[in-house]
Short mmCIF file of C-alpha atoms in Angstrom, two decimals:
data_model
loop_
_atom_site.label_atom_id
_atom_site.label_comp_id
_atom_site.label_asym_id
_atom_site.label_seq_id
_atom_site.Cartn_x
_atom_site.Cartn_y
_atom_site.Cartn_z
CA MET A 1 87.29 -7.10 143.03
CA THR A 2 84.99 -8.70 139.80
CA ALA A 3 82.12 -8.07 138.17
CA ALA A 4 80.87 -9.73 134.28
CA ILE A 5 78.66 -10.05 132.41
CA ALA A 6 78.40 -13.58 130.22
CA ASP A 7 76.86 -14.80 127.73
CA VAL A 8 76.85 -19.45 128.42
CA ALA A 9 74.16 -20.14 125.93
CA SER A 10 76.29 -22.44 124.34
CA GLY A 11 79.98 -21.89 125.65
CA VAL A 12 80.92 -18.83 127.76
CA SER A 13 81.75 -15.29 125.70
CA VAL A 14 82.32 -12.67 128.24
CA LEU A 15 80.48 -9.20 127.35
CA ALA A 16 82.26 -6.71 129.39
CA SER A 17 83.81 -6.84 132.66
CA ARG A 18 85.78 -4.68 135.70
CA VAL A 19 88.50 -6.55 137.56
CA THR A 20 89.61 -4.46 140.23
CA VAL A 21 92.78 -5.41 142.77
CA ASP A 22 92.66 -3.29 145.39
CA GLY A 23 93.35 -5.07 148.62
CA ARG A 24 91.13 -2.12 150.32
CA ALA A 25 87.88 -3.78 149.08
CA HIS A 26 86.41 -1.07 148.46
CA GLY A 27 82.95 -3.08 148.33
CA GLU A 28 81.64 0.27 147.53
CA LEU A 29 82.59 -0.32 144.23
CA LEU A 30 80.20 -3.31 144.31
CA ALA A 31 77.51 -2.17 142.54
CA PRO A 32 78.60 0.10 140.83
CA ALA A 33 80.56 -2.27 138.29
CA VAL A 34 77.90 -4.05 137.91
CA SER A 35 75.92 -1.31 137.13
CA ALA A 36 78.78 -0.09 134.06
CA VAL A 37 79.22 -3.50 132.77
CA LEU A 38 75.66 -4.35 131.94
CA ASP A 39 76.11 -0.60 129.72
CA GLN A 40 78.55 -1.61 128.57
CA ALA A 41 76.67 -5.18 126.86
CA GLY A 42 73.09 -3.28 126.30
CA ALA A 43 71.78 -5.14 129.18
CA GLY A 44 69.22 -4.38 132.24
CA PRO A 45 69.05 -6.17 135.10
CA SER A 46 65.72 -7.61 133.64
CA ASP A 47 68.31 -9.27 130.86
CA LEU A 48 69.97 -11.77 133.58
CA ALA A 49 69.20 -14.86 133.55
CA ALA A 50 71.02 -15.84 137.02
CA VAL A 51 73.61 -14.46 138.66
CA VAL A 52 77.41 -16.87 139.38
CA ALA A 53 79.54 -15.69 142.77
CA GLY A 54 82.42 -16.38 144.57
CA VAL A 55 82.34 -18.04 147.65
CA GLY A 56 85.79 -17.65 148.14
CA PRO A 57 87.91 -18.01 149.83
CA GLY A 58 88.57 -14.97 150.37
CA PRO A 59 89.02 -11.64 152.67
CA PHE A 60 85.59 -11.29 154.30
CA THR A 61 84.32 -8.40 153.77
CA GLY A 62 85.21 -7.87 150.63
CA LEU A 63 83.51 -11.38 149.96
CA ARG A 64 80.61 -10.48 151.70
CA VAL A 65 80.32 -7.36 149.72
CA GLY A 66 80.33 -10.06 146.54
CA LEU A 67 78.05 -12.50 147.70
CA VAL A 68 74.98 -10.20 149.57
CA THR A 69 74.78 -8.60 146.49
CA ALA A 70 74.31 -11.13 144.26
CA VAL A 71 71.83 -12.65 147.16
CA ALA A 72 69.87 -9.37 146.71
CA MET A 73 69.33 -9.36 143.28
CA THR A 74 68.77 -12.21 142.87
CA GLN A 75 66.01 -12.09 144.75
CA ALA A 76 64.60 -8.80 143.24
CA LEU A 77 65.01 -10.45 140.27
CA GLY A 78 63.24 -13.57 141.20
CA ILE A 79 66.55 -15.65 139.12
CA PRO A 80 68.66 -17.78 140.65
CA ALA A 81 72.31 -17.82 142.26
CA TYR A 82 74.78 -19.89 142.06
CA GLY A 83 78.18 -20.06 144.44
CA VAL A 84 81.54 -21.31 143.06
CA CYS A 85 84.56 -21.12 145.32
CA SER A 86 86.81 -19.21 144.32
CA LEU A 87 89.76 -20.98 143.98
CA ASP A 88 88.40 -22.10 140.56
CA GLY A 89 88.74 -19.14 138.84
CA LEU A 90 92.41 -20.04 138.78
CA GLY A 91 92.35 -24.13 139.08
CA ARG A 92 89.54 -24.34 135.90
CA GLY A 93 91.43 -24.98 132.64
CA THR A 94 94.89 -25.86 134.29
CA SER A 95 95.83 -29.63 133.25
CA GLY A 96 98.26 -31.37 135.06
CA ARG A 97 98.67 -31.26 139.32
CA VAL A 98 98.39 -27.92 139.29
CA LEU A 99 98.11 -25.96 143.49
CA VAL A 100 96.33 -23.20 143.48
CA ALA A 101 96.59 -19.96 146.64
CA THR A 102 96.03 -17.22 146.95
CA ASP A 103 97.10 -14.19 149.41
CA ALA A 104 95.16 -14.72 152.92
CA ARG A 105 96.89 -11.98 154.96
CA ARG A 106 98.48 -13.58 158.32
CA LYS A 107 101.48 -14.63 155.89
CA GLU A 108 99.29 -18.60 154.79
CA VAL A 109 97.57 -18.81 151.69
CA TYR A 110 94.70 -20.46 150.90
CA TRP A 111 95.08 -22.97 149.00
CA ALA A 112 93.51 -25.49 146.45
CA VAL A 113 95.00 -29.14 144.77
CA TYR A 114 93.32 -29.01 141.35
CA ALA A 115 94.32 -32.34 138.39
CA ASP A 116 93.78 -31.81 134.86
CA GLY A 117 91.38 -28.28 136.31
CA THR A 118 89.09 -29.78 138.60
CA ARG A 119 89.51 -29.74 142.20
CA VAL A 120 90.43 -32.37 143.60
CA GLU A 121 91.87 -30.58 147.38
CA GLY A 122 90.79 -28.15 149.13
CA PRO A 123 89.99 -25.44 149.98
CA GLY A 124 92.29 -25.03 152.28
CA VAL A 125 94.04 -21.40 154.23
CA ALA A 126 97.69 -23.11 155.62
CA LYS A 127 100.84 -20.91 155.63
CA PRO A 128 102.58 -21.21 152.87
CA ALA A 129 105.10 -23.68 154.68
CA ASP A 130 103.50 -25.96 156.07
CA LEU A 131 100.98 -26.61 152.74
CA SER A 132 102.36 -31.04 151.74
CA VAL A 133 100.94 -31.55 148.76
CA SER A 134 102.13 -33.35 145.45
CA VAL A 135 101.81 -30.94 142.97
CA ASP A 136 103.34 -30.33 139.55
CA ARG A 137 103.30 -26.08 140.08
CA ALA A 138 101.02 -23.43 141.30
CA VAL A 139 99.36 -20.12 139.96
CA GLY A 140 97.85 -17.70 141.69
CA ASP A 141 99.51 -14.26 143.67
CA GLY A 142 99.58 -16.50 147.01
CA ALA A 143 102.00 -18.93 145.50
CA LEU A 144 103.62 -16.11 143.65
CA ARG A 145 104.39 -13.79 146.53
CA TYR A 146 105.36 -17.62 148.45
CA ALA A 147 107.22 -19.17 145.54
CA ASP A 148 110.66 -19.80 147.80
CA VAL A 149 108.69 -21.30 150.65
CA LEU A 150 106.76 -23.26 148.62
CA GLY A 151 109.87 -24.57 146.42
CA LEU A 152 107.78 -24.58 143.71
CA PRO A 153 107.94 -23.67 139.51
CA VAL A 154 104.96 -21.30 140.09
CA ASP A 155 103.30 -20.02 136.90
CA GLU A 156 103.30 -15.84 136.58
CA GLU A 157 99.11 -15.56 135.13
CA PRO A 158 96.69 -16.19 135.73
CA ARG A 159 97.10 -14.12 139.72
CA TYR A 160 93.05 -13.85 140.08
CA PRO A 161 90.10 -15.56 139.18
CA SER A 162 88.88 -14.77 135.47
CA PRO A 163 84.97 -13.94 134.85
CA ALA A 164 85.65 -16.21 132.01
CA ALA A 165 86.66 -19.39 134.32
CA LEU A 166 83.80 -18.50 136.82
CA ALA A 167 81.43 -18.12 134.97
CA ALA A 168 82.24 -21.03 133.11
CA ARG A 169 82.19 -23.32 136.76
CA ALA A 170 78.21 -22.71 136.33
CA ALA A 171 77.51 -21.82 132.76
CA ARG A 172 75.85 -26.22 132.72
CA ARG A 173 73.68 -24.93 136.12
CA VAL A 174 72.77 -22.03 133.97
CA ARG A 175 71.61 -23.81 131.32
CA MET A 176 69.97 -26.38 132.21
CA LYS A 177 68.19 -23.57 134.79
CA ALA A 178 69.25 -25.57 138.13
CA PRO A 179 67.22 -24.02 141.37
CA GLY A 180 69.21 -21.78 143.40
CA GLU A 181 71.67 -22.36 145.84
CA ALA A 182 72.37 -20.57 149.61
CA LEU A 183 75.24 -18.62 148.45
CA THR A 184 77.17 -20.38 152.14
CA PRO A 185 80.62 -18.42 152.28
CA LEU A 186 83.87 -20.42 152.43
CA TYR A 187 85.22 -17.89 155.77
CA LEU A 188 87.64 -20.69 156.75
CA ARG A 189 88.76 -19.14 159.87
CA ARG A 190 86.26 -18.41 162.61
CA PRO A 191 85.93 -14.70 164.31
CA ASP A 192 88.96 -13.25 165.55
CA ALA A 193 87.10 -13.31 169.55
CA VAL A 194 88.07 -15.03 172.68
CA ILE A 195 85.37 -15.00 176.06
CA PRO A 196 86.98 -12.15 178.44
CA GLY A 197 88.62 -14.12 181.63
CA GLU A 198 87.87 -12.65 185.02
CA ARG A 199 87.49 -8.91 185.01
CA LYS A 200 90.55 -6.48 185.82
CA PRO A 201 90.68 -5.40 189.08
CA ALA A 202 89.32 -1.51 189.39
CA LEU A 203 91.38 -1.41 192.98
CA ARG A 204 94.91 -1.83 193.68
CA MET B 1 45.66 12.25 144.94
CA LYS B 2 49.03 12.49 145.34
CA THR B 3 50.32 9.41 147.56
CA GLU B 4 52.82 9.22 150.62
CA PRO B 5 56.09 7.61 149.60
CA LEU B 6 56.58 4.41 150.33
CA VAL B 7 60.18 3.32 151.45
CA LEU B 8 62.18 0.71 152.19
CA GLY B 9 64.62 0.93 155.28
CA ILE B 10 67.81 -1.07 155.55
CA GLU B 11 70.39 -0.80 158.51
CA THR B 12 73.21 -3.10 160.29
CA SER B 13 75.70 -0.31 161.25
CA CYS B 14 75.27 -3.12 164.77
CA ASP B 15 74.49 -6.29 165.68
CA GLU B 16 70.72 -6.11 164.82
CA THR B 17 69.76 -6.53 160.79
CA GLY B 18 66.26 -4.11 160.27
CA VAL B 19 64.90 -3.67 157.74
CA GLY B 20 61.79 -1.66 158.14
CA ILE B 21 59.07 -0.48 155.30
CA VAL B 22 57.06 3.12 156.04
CA ARG B 23 54.04 4.92 154.18
CA GLY B 24 54.94 8.45 154.19
CA TYR B 25 53.99 8.80 158.86
CA THR B 26 52.87 5.07 158.91
CA LEU B 27 54.63 2.57 159.77
CA LEU B 28 53.94 -1.06 157.40
CA ALA B 29 56.49 -3.62 158.26
CA ASP B 30 59.52 -3.77 160.72
CA ALA B 31 61.33 -7.16 160.83
CA LEU B 32 64.74 -7.58 162.84
CA ALA B 33 66.88 -10.44 162.54
CA SER B 34 69.02 -9.98 165.85
CA SER B 35 72.71 -11.93 166.38
CA VAL B 36 72.46 -10.27 170.37
CA ASP B 37 72.59 -14.12 171.40
CA GLU B 38 76.58 -14.62 169.45
CA HIS B 39 77.03 -11.69 171.60
CA ALA B 40 76.55 -12.28 174.68
CA ARG B 41 79.16 -14.77 176.08
CA TYR B 42 81.92 -11.37 174.57
CA GLY B 43 80.74 -9.42 177.05
CA GLY B 44 80.41 -6.70 174.27
CA VAL B 45 79.87 -7.68 170.36
CA VAL B 46 82.25 -8.89 168.05
CA PRO B 47 82.04 -6.75 164.77
CA GLU B 48 82.82 -10.17 162.65
CA VAL B 49 79.56 -12.23 164.86
CA ALA B 50 77.51 -9.37 163.31
CA SER B 51 78.88 -8.60 160.37
CA ARG B 52 78.75 -12.34 159.18
CA ALA B 53 74.58 -12.62 160.41
CA HIS B 54 74.10 -9.86 158.61
CA LEU B 55 74.69 -11.13 155.60
CA GLU B 56 73.04 -14.52 156.87
CA ALA B 57 69.53 -12.76 157.29
CA MET B 58 69.77 -9.53 155.07
CA ALA B 59 67.85 -11.77 152.53
CA PRO B 60 65.16 -13.76 154.55
CA THR B 61 63.78 -10.41 156.95
CA VAL B 62 63.77 -8.39 154.00
CA ASP B 63 61.39 -11.06 152.70
CA ARG B 64 59.58 -10.60 156.04
CA ALA B 65 59.46 -7.11 156.13
CA LEU B 66 57.91 -6.86 152.11
CA ALA B 67 55.45 -9.34 152.97
CA ASP B 68 54.18 -8.17 156.28
CA ALA B 69 53.71 -4.94 154.70
CA GLY B 70 51.99 -6.64 152.27
CA VAL B 71 54.01 -5.04 149.57
CA THR B 72 56.62 -5.71 146.22
CA LEU B 73 60.14 -3.76 145.28
CA SER B 74 58.89 -2.47 143.01
CA ASP B 75 55.58 -1.31 144.37
CA VAL B 76 58.25 1.11 146.83
CA ASP B 77 59.28 3.75 146.33
CA ALA B 78 62.87 4.93 147.00
CA ILE B 79 65.26 2.13 149.30
CA ALA B 80 67.18 3.58 152.50
CA VAL B 81 70.59 2.36 153.95
CA THR B 82 72.56 2.79 157.51
CA ALA B 83 75.74 4.37 155.97
CA GLY B 84 77.05 4.80 159.25
CA PRO B 85 78.24 6.01 162.13
CA GLY B 86 78.67 2.62 163.10
CA LEU B 87 81.04 -0.71 162.82
CA ALA B 88 82.99 -0.50 159.12
CA GLY B 89 82.04 -3.90 158.12
CA ALA B 90 78.64 -4.41 159.62
CA LEU B 91 77.07 -1.10 157.05
CA LEU B 92 78.57 -2.06 154.21
CA VAL B 93 76.80 -5.70 154.68
CA GLY B 94 73.24 -3.63 154.08
CA VAL B 95 75.00 -0.70 152.23
CA ALA B 96 76.24 -3.03 149.31
CA ALA B 97 72.69 -4.59 149.86
CA ALA B 98 71.12 -1.83 149.34
CA LYS B 99 72.85 -0.50 146.05
CA ALA B 100 71.94 -4.43 144.77
CA TYR B 101 68.01 -3.79 145.03
CA ALA B 102 68.04 -0.58 144.80
CA LEU B 103 69.60 -1.83 140.85
CA ALA B 104 68.30 -4.57 140.22
CA ALA B 105 64.99 -3.23 141.16
CA GLY B 106 65.65 -0.22 139.38
CA LYS B 107 65.15 2.61 142.86
CA PRO B 108 66.69 5.71 143.78
CA LEU B 109 68.72 5.22 147.03
CA TYR B 110 69.84 7.34 150.20
CA GLY B 111 72.75 6.70 151.97
CA VAL B 112 71.63 7.72 156.28
CA ASN B 113 72.59 8.49 158.98
CA HIS B 114 71.83 6.60 161.84
CA LEU B 115 71.23 9.11 164.58
CA ALA B 116 69.31 10.64 162.46
CA ALA B 117 67.37 8.04 161.46
CA HIS B 118 67.10 6.80 165.78
CA VAL B 119 65.41 10.73 165.94
CA ALA B 120 63.17 10.01 162.39
CA VAL B 121 61.61 6.70 164.13
CA ASP B 122 59.91 8.92 166.51
CA THR B 123 57.60 10.47 163.88
CA LEU B 124 55.85 6.84 163.21
CA GLU B 125 54.64 7.34 166.37
CA HIS B 126 53.83 10.78 167.55
CA GLY B 127 53.84 12.17 163.85
CA PRO B 128 55.44 15.43 162.00
CA LEU B 129 58.16 16.91 164.28
CA PRO B 130 58.18 20.48 165.50
CA GLU B 131 61.17 21.75 164.81
CA PRO B 132 63.37 23.22 166.28
CA ALA B 133 64.49 20.46 168.89
CA VAL B 134 66.31 19.24 171.03
CA ALA B 135 67.35 15.54 170.10
CA LEU B 136 69.39 13.42 173.71
CA LEU B 137 70.38 10.00 171.11
CA VAL B 138 71.68 7.41 173.97
CA SER B 139 72.59 4.43 172.69
CA GLY B 140 75.16 1.69 173.11
CA GLY B 141 77.46 3.32 170.70
CA HIS B 142 76.27 7.09 170.89
CA SER B 143 75.45 9.44 173.14
CA SER B 144 74.70 12.77 171.21
CA LEU B 145 72.72 15.99 172.28
CA LEU B 146 71.49 17.26 168.66
CA ARG B 147 69.78 20.35 167.41
CA VAL B 148 66.94 18.91 164.85
CA ASP B 149 66.19 22.37 162.26
CA ASP B 150 66.04 20.65 160.07
CA LEU B 151 65.23 16.72 160.56
CA THR B 152 65.77 16.12 155.93
CA GLY B 153 69.33 18.01 156.38
CA GLY B 154 69.82 20.99 159.19
CA VAL B 155 71.29 19.02 162.84
CA VAL B 156 73.56 20.78 165.14
CA PRO B 157 75.48 18.52 167.06
CA LEU B 158 75.78 20.22 170.57
CA GLY B 159 77.14 18.27 173.00
CA ALA B 160 78.62 13.49 172.73
CA THR B 161 80.02 11.99 175.30
CA ILE B 162 83.97 11.98 175.12
CA ASP B 163 85.01 8.61 176.42
CA ASP B 164 82.29 5.44 176.85
CA ALA B 165 78.43 6.06 175.46
CA ALA B 166 76.32 5.02 177.95
CA GLY B 167 75.01 2.11 176.96
CA GLU B 168 78.55 0.91 176.67
CA ALA B 169 78.77 1.48 181.32
CA PHE B 170 75.44 -0.14 181.54
CA ASP B 171 77.79 -3.44 179.92
CA LYS B 172 81.05 -2.98 181.65
CA VAL B 173 78.14 -2.00 185.69
CA ALA B 174 76.42 -5.22 184.37
CA ARG B 175 80.26 -7.51 183.91
CA VAL B 176 80.67 -6.02 187.51
CA LEU B 177 77.40 -6.54 189.31
CA GLY B 178 77.41 -10.59 187.17
CA LEU B 179 74.14 -9.72 185.18
CA PRO B 180 74.07 -10.12 181.35
CA PHE B 181 75.13 -8.97 178.63
CA PRO B 182 73.67 -7.09 177.61
CA GLY B 183 73.47 -5.10 181.04
CA GLY B 184 70.80 -2.43 179.97
CA PRO B 185 67.61 -4.25 180.81
CA PRO B 186 69.27 -5.95 184.46
CA ILE B 187 70.10 -3.46 185.25
CA ASP B 188 66.67 -0.99 185.11
CA ARG B 189 65.29 -4.30 186.28
CA ALA B 190 67.31 -4.90 188.99
CA ALA B 191 67.18 -1.61 189.82
CA ARG B 192 63.25 -1.59 190.71
CA GLU B 193 63.69 -3.20 193.02
CA GLY B 194 66.56 -1.34 195.48
CA SER B 195 67.33 1.80 196.65
CA ILE B 196 69.48 5.38 194.93
CA THR B 197 71.57 4.69 198.66
CA ILE B 198 75.16 5.33 196.62
CA PRO B 199 76.22 8.45 195.67
CA PHE B 200 78.16 7.79 192.59
CA PRO B 201 80.22 10.85 190.67
CA ARG B 202 77.88 12.87 188.40
CA GLY B 203 80.60 13.09 184.85
CA LEU B 204 81.41 16.62 183.24
CA THR B 205 78.63 18.28 185.99
CA GLY B 206 81.09 20.93 187.95
CA PRO B 207 81.95 24.79 186.57
CA ARG B 208 84.47 24.02 184.77
CA ASP B 209 83.15 21.37 183.13
CA LEU B 210 80.11 22.78 182.49
CA ALA B 211 82.17 26.01 180.91
CA GLU B 212 83.74 23.47 178.76
CA HIS B 213 81.06 20.56 178.38
CA ARG B 214 78.51 22.40 178.79
CA PHE B 215 76.61 19.15 176.81
CA ASP B 216 79.41 16.45 176.48
CA PHE B 217 78.98 13.20 178.21
CA SER B 218 81.17 11.07 180.38
CA PHE B 219 81.06 7.78 181.41
CA SER B 220 84.09 6.19 182.39
CA GLY B 221 84.60 7.88 185.16
CA LEU B 222 81.20 6.43 186.65
CA LYS B 223 81.61 2.69 185.76
CA THR B 224 85.42 3.14 187.72
CA ALA B 225 83.13 4.72 190.44
CA VAL B 226 81.33 1.36 191.00
CA ALA B 227 83.59 -1.30 190.55
CA ARG B 228 85.61 0.25 192.87
CA TRP B 229 83.12 0.67 195.02
CA VAL B 230 81.36 -3.29 194.63
CA GLU B 231 85.02 -4.30 195.12
CA ALA B 232 85.81 -2.23 197.81
CA ARG B 233 82.77 -4.70 199.66
CA GLU B 234 83.61 -7.76 198.14
CA ARG B 235 87.55 -7.32 199.76
CA ALA B 236 86.12 -6.76 203.22
CA GLY B 237 83.74 -9.87 202.67
CA GLU B 238 80.19 -7.64 203.14
CA PRO B 239 77.53 -8.81 200.77
CA VAL B 240 77.46 -6.64 197.50
CA PRO B 241 73.92 -4.60 196.79
CA VAL B 242 72.94 -4.98 193.39
CA ASN B 243 69.57 -3.59 192.91
CA ASP B 244 70.87 -0.95 195.35
CA VAL B 245 74.67 -0.33 193.03
CA ALA B 246 72.11 -1.14 189.39
CA ALA B 247 69.09 2.16 191.32
CA SER B 248 72.84 4.55 191.72
CA PHE B 249 74.21 3.25 189.00
CA GLN B 250 70.78 3.95 186.55
CA GLU B 251 70.38 7.29 188.48
CA ALA B 252 74.46 8.73 188.31
CA VAL B 253 73.62 7.83 184.22
CA CYS B 254 70.08 9.51 183.74
CA ASP B 255 70.36 12.33 186.10
CA VAL B 256 73.46 14.28 183.65
CA LEU B 257 71.25 12.84 180.50
CA THR B 258 68.36 14.34 181.52
CA ALA B 259 69.19 17.13 183.53
CA LYS B 260 71.52 18.23 179.97
CA ALA B 261 69.10 17.28 177.30
CA VAL B 262 66.57 19.79 180.20
CA ALA B 263 69.39 22.33 179.76
CA ALA B 264 69.56 22.70 175.60
CA CYS B 265 66.08 22.68 175.42
CA GLN B 266 65.83 26.40 177.44
CA GLU B 267 69.56 27.67 175.98
CA HIS B 268 68.13 27.40 172.39
CA GLY B 269 64.17 27.99 173.15
CA VAL B 270 63.76 24.72 171.70
CA GLN B 271 60.47 23.15 172.99
CA THR B 272 59.79 19.87 172.52
CA LEU B 273 62.53 16.99 173.24
CA VAL B 274 62.83 13.76 172.23
CA VAL B 275 64.59 11.20 172.52
CA GLY B 276 65.82 8.49 171.56
CA GLY B 277 68.71 5.48 171.38
CA GLY B 278 69.25 1.74 172.51
CA VAL B 279 68.19 3.26 176.51
CA ALA B 280 65.64 5.34 175.60
CA ALA B 281 64.14 1.80 176.44
CA ASN B 282 64.97 2.40 179.98
CA SER B 283 62.49 3.00 181.97
CA ARG B 284 64.25 5.38 184.74
CA LEU B 285 65.02 7.61 181.73
CA ARG B 286 62.13 7.27 180.28
CA ALA B 287 60.21 9.09 184.03
CA LEU B 288 63.22 11.47 184.05
CA ALA B 289 62.83 13.29 180.86
CA GLU B 290 59.05 13.09 181.93
CA GLU B 291 58.66 14.59 184.82
CA ARG B 292 61.42 16.99 184.27
CA ALA B 293 60.55 18.18 180.82
CA ALA B 294 56.46 18.73 182.23
CA LYS B 295 58.46 20.72 184.96
CA ALA B 296 60.51 23.22 182.39
CA GLY B 297 57.29 23.12 180.19
CA ILE B 298 59.06 21.17 177.51
CA THR B 299 57.03 18.56 175.75
CA VAL B 300 58.83 15.43 175.40
CA ARG B 301 58.98 12.77 172.58
CA VAL B 302 59.99 8.84 173.22
CA PRO B 303 58.89 6.62 170.90
CA ARG B 304 58.11 3.39 172.33
CA PRO B 305 61.48 0.56 173.52
CA LYS B 306 60.85 -1.58 170.14
CA LEU B 307 61.76 1.25 167.49
CA CYS B 308 64.03 3.29 169.98
CA THR B 309 66.81 0.16 169.62
CA ASP B 310 68.37 -0.50 166.51
CA ASN B 311 65.38 -1.32 163.43
CA GLY B 312 64.59 -0.79 159.96
CA ALA B 313 61.89 1.26 160.80
CA MET B 314 63.87 4.54 161.75
CA VAL B 315 66.45 4.25 158.22
CA ALA B 316 62.68 4.21 156.22
CA ALA B 317 61.24 6.91 158.20
CA LEU B 318 64.09 8.83 157.69
CA GLY B 319 63.62 8.45 153.25
CA SER B 320 59.63 9.24 153.70
CA ARG B 321 60.88 12.27 155.36
CA LEU B 322 63.84 13.15 152.59
CA VAL B 323 62.24 11.85 149.20
CA SER B 324 58.89 14.39 150.95
CA ALA B 325 60.70 17.12 150.64
CA GLY B 326 62.72 16.74 147.79
CA ILE B 327 65.74 15.80 149.34
CA ALA B 328 67.74 13.93 145.51
CA PRO B 329 69.32 10.21 146.32
CA GLY B 330 72.64 9.34 146.16
CA LYS B 331 74.75 7.68 144.17
CA LEU B 332 75.26 3.92 143.16
CA ASP B 333 79.43 4.37 144.88
CA LEU B 334 78.30 6.31 148.42
CA PRO B 335 80.05 5.16 151.02
CA ALA B 336 79.80 3.40 154.05
CA ASP B 337 81.24 5.91 156.08
CA SER B 338 82.40 4.12 159.87
CA ALA B 339 82.70 8.11 161.48
CA MET B 340 79.20 9.15 159.00
CA PRO B 341 79.02 13.26 160.62
CA ILE B 342 75.94 13.88 162.21
CA THR B 343 75.69 17.26 159.98
CA MET B 344 75.48 14.74 157.43
CA VAL B 345 72.16 13.83 157.25
CA THR B 346 72.29 11.69 153.72
CA THR B 347 75.17 11.01 151.50
#
């Protein structure tokens, strides 16, 4: 979970950030983190020019908390929301051909391929063994977790999307005052649900 | 002149995204988006489907409520949200949204109990609640009897279902009878065309049960009894009298619910019975509650059906009571609690 205040007037400078790495979402802690970084940056909600949100892919529950927080704040403040593919927070700033992979649970990864920092394939969700991509190396916690299967050199850092990279990905839109966007989550998976078949007999 | 508090309420504990706006006891807006049609093919609410729908519906539903009430977010005195009980992932969407609105607009935030909100909504229709009251709350997720000494902080659980919720039994029996989901409305309609001809069991009404489970309910055995009865007819190659089965099943549910609710009022010396939750939209439950309470000299308050099912107005109604009572708001880190106990009216 990441909350950060960045000044993007010229360049990208992160004024305050909170990054919590915890698989168990703890979604209720995002708003307090936003409040804390605003305080730390000496700013109030009305000072915000825009909200940039990672639209996934990522664990659904935490993803929804992030998006609904961004949607509600921008609605209340009358400012634009911009979406950024969460994997870009890892892929941006890399050089060469790089596989970005984060843990998707169920022995799968969320992945994308970057060429000199620009996403050229993905995002997708796959079993690490099924990935056939032509890259030099890999980054991300999913790549570290499945380094053996991937058979690629894996950078130790960064493991998680950086606030600066996410802000940078939307900085141009913020400066141009581009129209706000509908934040559409990249779930990449259908809900687990089965249509019931014949009802089970109550009589034996 | 002191004006009544203007409260915006958000409800996302199941499959309805509800946003209501209330001033004091007056309902100003009750905007609702439902994902029920998306769940119908699965025969029940799929939590992930519900959560996805809440995210999509949140901002438009808030916009609609504000427009209907003719107010802006900055006019609002407080924001209230269902913190539990309910589906964990679904609750979290509403709680996160409410926090973001509260933070951005600089408003106090109340995390409230869904069941207490089902009681509070009645004040929008019938005014201040005489306390103490007994509340019978019946829906797809809950079947509870509560004694309400103080709506803003003194709710005592008297009993609850020990297995299926009443609404769940309606859904399952509807499936057995080939009726659509959710099962409440089609069973109610079918029952009106049928007769009460089959003596289905009344759970937890035997002498021993009445000692151990005085005000508890059980609907699992009833559901199975209906299924066995229907299957026996099918196997014998006889037609299933759907309307009569619906009427007999519905009577078994409503009989137990109303008998125990009236008994609870009598034993606790309470004059007012509030009935709420989605099953309170059932026409037989409303009629039988009226009839039995009248005989016992008890006043029944049942909100109109649209306020019985999940909605945002009920959350706003409870928020309004909490603000008026001077209860302190919650903090920005308040949790969504899927098993929030009824003894906790607000977080």
